Amino acid sequence: MRNRREERQESRGGPTAGGDKTHYQMREKLASIGDDFWIENNRGEKVYKVDGKALRVRQTMIFEDRSGKELAKIQERMMRVKDSMEVEDPSGHQIAMVKKAMITPVRDRWTVKIKGGPDLEVQGNILDHEYTIGEGRDKVAEVSKKWFRVRDTYGVEIEPGQDDVLILAVTACIDQMAQ
């Protein structure tokens, strides 16, 4: 009988066995309008490019691989001012919606509605980039500045079997919406 973690990993298209956590280095205030930047892995290799599209009515960021192939698109929702952003696949189909759930003096809470998969919760100190992304009691990813001494930089540690691009896109949404 398979356990819940294996079912969740399979539903996200990830491997169901073993593996190490994946680490990425992100920049605070990711993409100002028209700004491009690279997401690096823990070896300093440029893995994903984020293209902040200029001259658009709504804020848009395109996630690309090293060869320029579009992997995901993040767009601000027009009807909701700064309270939700959606992540789309290259075909323009929504794969996730990131929403601010609750604000408290010390901790923020966000929800991520995953199309065809289990929803995620984001909790912690968003402004200080110290928070976790999880499904119920299971941690999916952790975001922290403590791993880097470089100013305006933070790390994203993703558990094995997760969709790295989706988790990084969710992190980018939260970074944009928290500003």
mmCIF file of C-alpha atoms in Angstrom:
data_model
loop_
_atom_site.group_PDB
_atom_site.id
_atom_site.type_symbol
_atom_site.label_atom_id
_atom_site.label_comp_id
_atom_site.label_asym_id
_atom_site.label_seq_id
_atom_site.Cartn_x
_atom_site.Cartn_y
_atom_site.Cartn_z
ATOM 1 C CA MET A 1 0.000 0.000 0.000
ATOM 2 C CA ARG A 2 1.380 3.412 -0.985
ATOM 3 C CA ASN A 3 1.677 6.155 1.557
ATOM 4 C CA ARG A 4 0.234 9.685 1.215
ATOM 5 C CA ARG A 5 3.639 11.221 0.347
ATOM 6 C CA GLU A 6 4.070 8.878 -2.635
ATOM 7 C CA GLU A 7 0.556 9.692 -3.853
ATOM 8 C CA ARG A 8 1.236 13.440 -3.532
ATOM 9 C CA GLN A 9 4.557 13.177 -5.360
ATOM 10 C CA GLU A 10 2.944 11.185 -8.148
ATOM 11 C CA SER A 11 0.119 13.742 -8.467
ATOM 12 C CA ARG A 12 2.735 16.464 -8.918
ATOM 13 C CA GLY A 13 4.659 14.479 -11.509
ATOM 14 C CA GLY A 14 7.694 13.961 -9.297
ATOM 15 C CA PRO A 15 9.649 10.832 -8.493
ATOM 16 C CA THR A 16 8.350 8.625 -5.730
ATOM 17 C CA ALA A 17 11.663 7.373 -4.438
ATOM 18 C CA GLY A 18 14.545 8.966 -2.542
ATOM 19 C CA GLY A 19 16.476 11.992 -3.701
ATOM 20 C CA ASP A 20 18.014 15.028 -2.080
ATOM 21 C CA LYS A 21 16.467 18.410 -1.398
ATOM 22 C CA THR A 22 17.017 20.930 -4.169
ATOM 23 C CA HIS A 23 18.369 24.386 -3.290
ATOM 24 C CA TYR A 24 17.952 27.586 -5.292
ATOM 25 C CA GLN A 25 19.119 31.147 -4.813
ATOM 26 C CA MET A 26 16.537 33.880 -5.465
ATOM 27 C CA ARG A 27 16.703 37.652 -5.470
ATOM 28 C CA GLU A 28 14.391 39.816 -3.367
ATOM 29 C CA LYS A 29 11.902 41.964 -5.244
ATOM 30 C CA LEU A 30 12.329 39.581 -8.133
ATOM 31 C CA ALA A 31 11.242 41.305 -11.264
ATOM 32 C CA SER A 32 10.611 44.969 -11.447
ATOM 33 C CA ILE A 33 8.769 45.788 -14.631
ATOM 34 C CA GLY A 34 11.118 44.988 -17.500
ATOM 35 C CA ASP A 35 13.713 43.345 -15.219
ATOM 36 C CA ASP A 36 15.164 39.900 -16.004
ATOM 37 C CA PHE A 37 17.138 37.718 -13.603
ATOM 38 C CA TRP A 38 18.450 34.185 -13.199
ATOM 39 C CA ILE A 39 17.607 31.651 -10.496
ATOM 40 C CA GLU A 40 20.748 29.713 -9.572
ATOM 41 C CA ASN A 41 21.131 26.276 -8.020
ATOM 42 C CA ASN A 42 23.381 25.564 -5.017
ATOM 43 C CA ARG A 43 26.392 25.148 -7.346
ATOM 44 C CA GLY A 44 25.967 28.684 -8.710
ATOM 45 C CA GLU A 45 24.690 27.460 -12.079
ATOM 46 C CA LYS A 46 22.010 29.497 -13.819
ATOM 47 C CA VAL A 47 19.007 27.173 -13.993
ATOM 48 C CA TYR A 48 15.912 29.280 -14.733
ATOM 49 C CA LYS A 49 15.505 32.738 -16.235
ATOM 50 C CA VAL A 50 12.659 34.959 -15.073
ATOM 51 C CA ASP A 51 11.655 37.554 -17.645
ATOM 52 C CA GLY A 52 9.685 40.466 -16.176
ATOM 53 C CA LYS A 53 7.671 41.619 -19.179
ATOM 54 C CA ALA A 54 7.548 45.387 -19.666
ATOM 55 C CA LEU A 55 4.769 47.352 -21.346
ATOM 56 C CA ARG A 56 1.965 45.079 -20.149
ATOM 57 C CA VAL A 57 -1.202 46.219 -18.427
ATOM 58 C CA ARG A 58 -0.798 43.664 -15.675
ATOM 59 C CA GLN A 59 2.376 42.435 -14.086
ATOM 60 C CA THR A 60 3.710 39.354 -15.890
ATOM 61 C CA MET A 61 6.765 37.161 -15.318
ATOM 62 C CA ILE A 62 7.820 34.328 -17.629
ATOM 63 C CA PHE A 63 9.850 31.386 -16.254
ATOM 64 C CA GLU A 64 12.190 29.919 -18.897
ATOM 65 C CA ASP A 65 14.804 27.176 -18.904
ATOM 66 C CA ARG A 66 18.415 27.903 -19.950
ATOM 67 C CA SER A 67 17.566 27.488 -23.634
ATOM 68 C CA GLY A 68 14.710 30.029 -23.465
ATOM 69 C CA LYS A 69 11.818 27.525 -23.472
ATOM 70 C CA GLU A 70 8.824 28.878 -21.527
ATOM 71 C CA LEU A 71 8.001 26.732 -18.479
ATOM 72 C CA ALA A 72 5.448 28.876 -16.645
ATOM 73 C CA LYS A 73 3.893 32.334 -16.637
ATOM 74 C CA ILE A 74 2.867 34.376 -13.599
ATOM 75 C CA GLN A 75 0.199 37.042 -13.958
ATOM 76 C CA GLU A 76 -1.466 39.420 -11.555
ATOM 77 C CA ARG A 77 -5.247 39.033 -11.569
ATOM 78 C CA MET A 78 -6.924 42.202 -12.845
ATOM 79 C CA MET A 79 -10.092 42.034 -10.744
ATOM 80 C CA ARG A 80 -8.295 41.527 -7.461
ATOM 81 C CA VAL A 81 -5.813 44.221 -6.601
ATOM 82 C CA LYS A 82 -2.639 42.667 -5.123
ATOM 83 C CA ASP A 83 -4.507 39.818 -3.437
ATOM 84 C CA SER A 84 -3.958 37.008 -5.945
ATOM 85 C CA MET A 85 -1.696 35.919 -8.763
ATOM 86 C CA GLU A 86 -2.030 32.953 -11.075
ATOM 87 C CA VAL A 87 0.575 30.588 -12.448
ATOM 88 C CA GLU A 88 -0.056 29.242 -15.944
ATOM 89 C CA ASP A 89 1.609 26.503 -17.962
ATOM 90 C CA PRO A 90 3.119 27.382 -21.396
ATOM 91 C CA SER A 91 -0.287 26.699 -23.026
ATOM 92 C CA GLY A 92 -1.957 29.376 -20.884
ATOM 93 C CA HIS A 93 -3.843 26.956 -18.614
ATOM 94 C CA GLN A 94 -3.974 27.885 -14.927
ATOM 95 C CA ILE A 95 -1.984 25.465 -12.780
ATOM 96 C CA ALA A 96 -2.064 27.404 -9.504
ATOM 97 C CA MET A 97 -3.648 30.439 -7.852
ATOM 98 C CA VAL A 98 -1.778 32.135 -5.009
ATOM 99 C CA LYS A 99 -3.948 34.098 -2.558
ATOM 100 C CA LYS A 100 -3.283 35.984 0.637
ATOM 101 C CA ALA A 101 -5.296 34.213 3.334
ATOM 102 C CA MET A 102 -4.703 36.053 6.599
ATOM 103 C CA ILE A 103 -2.431 38.706 8.022
ATOM 104 C CA THR A 104 -1.384 38.706 11.647
ATOM 105 C CA PRO A 105 1.187 40.972 13.334
ATOM 106 C CA VAL A 106 4.031 38.434 13.140
ATOM 107 C CA ARG A 107 3.032 35.757 10.626
ATOM 108 C CA ASP A 108 1.368 35.791 7.229
ATOM 109 C CA ARG A 109 -0.687 32.977 5.757
ATOM 110 C CA TRP A 110 -1.237 32.325 2.081
ATOM 111 C CA THR A 111 -3.029 29.577 0.200
ATOM 112 C CA VAL A 112 -2.039 28.038 -3.105
ATOM 113 C CA LYS A 113 -4.857 26.362 -5.021
ATOM 114 C CA ILE A 114 -3.246 23.706 -7.233
ATOM 115 C CA LYS A 115 -5.245 22.683 -10.304
ATOM 116 C CA GLY A 116 -5.758 18.917 -10.142
ATOM 117 C CA GLY A 117 -3.660 18.501 -7.002
ATOM 118 C CA PRO A 118 -3.590 19.096 -3.269
ATOM 119 C CA ASP A 119 -3.624 22.731 -2.098
ATOM 120 C CA LEU A 120 -0.626 24.195 -0.306
ATOM 121 C CA GLU A 121 -0.362 26.531 2.684
ATOM 122 C CA VAL A 122 2.331 29.138 3.126
ATOM 123 C CA GLN A 123 3.104 30.298 6.673
ATOM 124 C CA GLY A 124 5.770 32.375 8.332
ATOM 125 C CA ASN A 125 7.380 35.767 8.126
ATOM 126 C CA ILE A 126 6.964 36.638 4.450
ATOM 127 C CA LEU A 127 8.626 40.074 4.583
ATOM 128 C CA ASP A 128 11.778 38.582 6.137
ATOM 129 C CA HIS A 129 11.753 35.637 3.703
ATOM 130 C CA GLU A 130 11.486 33.064 6.517
ATOM 131 C CA TYR A 131 8.548 30.793 5.741
ATOM 132 C CA THR A 132 7.477 27.281 4.796
ATOM 133 C CA ILE A 133 5.280 25.921 2.029
ATOM 134 C CA GLY A 134 3.435 22.804 3.034
ATOM 135 C CA GLU A 135 0.592 20.431 2.463
ATOM 136 C CA GLY A 136 -1.026 19.729 5.785
ATOM 137 C CA ARG A 137 1.765 18.662 8.148
ATOM 138 C CA ASP A 138 4.191 17.830 5.317
ATOM 139 C CA LYS A 139 6.722 20.502 4.380
ATOM 140 C CA VAL A 140 7.099 20.890 0.611
ATOM 141 C CA ALA A 141 9.623 23.751 0.653
ATOM 142 C CA GLU A 142 11.316 26.246 2.950
ATOM 143 C CA VAL A 143 12.332 29.806 2.152
ATOM 144 C CA SER A 144 15.075 31.496 4.168
ATOM 145 C CA LYS A 145 17.637 34.288 4.057
ATOM 146 C CA LYS A 146 19.819 32.592 6.675
ATOM 147 C CA TRP A 147 21.570 30.447 4.037
ATOM 148 C CA PHE A 148 23.090 33.460 2.243
ATOM 149 C CA ARG A 149 25.111 36.452 3.317
ATOM 150 C CA VAL A 150 24.510 38.276 0.038
ATOM 151 C CA ARG A 151 22.202 41.247 0.461
ATOM 152 C CA ASP A 152 18.747 40.977 -1.155
ATOM 153 C CA THR A 153 19.172 37.222 -1.664
ATOM 154 C CA TYR A 154 17.311 34.286 -0.166
ATOM 155 C CA GLY A 155 17.212 30.540 -0.618
ATOM 156 C CA VAL A 156 14.464 28.121 -1.540
ATOM 157 C CA GLU A 157 14.922 24.527 -0.380
ATOM 158 C CA ILE A 158 12.530 22.131 -2.128
ATOM 159 C CA GLU A 159 11.763 18.636 -0.893
ATOM 160 C CA PRO A 160 12.338 15.691 -3.277
ATOM 161 C CA GLY A 161 9.525 14.819 -5.649
ATOM 162 C CA GLN A 162 8.107 18.319 -5.975
ATOM 163 C CA ASP A 163 7.587 20.426 -9.100
ATOM 164 C CA ASP A 164 10.507 22.855 -8.687
ATOM 165 C CA VAL A 165 9.254 25.351 -11.291
ATOM 166 C CA LEU A 166 5.833 25.502 -9.638
ATOM 167 C CA ILE A 167 7.322 26.026 -6.161
ATOM 168 C CA LEU A 168 9.690 28.729 -7.457
ATOM 169 C CA ALA A 169 6.788 30.409 -9.276
ATOM 170 C CA VAL A 170 4.729 30.376 -6.048
ATOM 171 C CA THR A 171 7.697 31.927 -4.236
ATOM 172 C CA ALA A 172 7.926 34.632 -6.912
ATOM 173 C CA CYS A 173 4.190 35.360 -6.577
ATOM 174 C CA ILE A 174 4.481 35.755 -2.819
ATOM 175 C CA ASP A 175 7.541 38.003 -3.187
ATOM 176 C CA GLN A 176 5.654 40.272 -5.618
ATOM 177 C CA MET A 177 2.433 40.395 -3.612
ATOM 178 C CA ALA A 178 4.209 41.117 -0.310
ATOM 179 C CA GLN A 179 5.816 44.298 -1.654
#
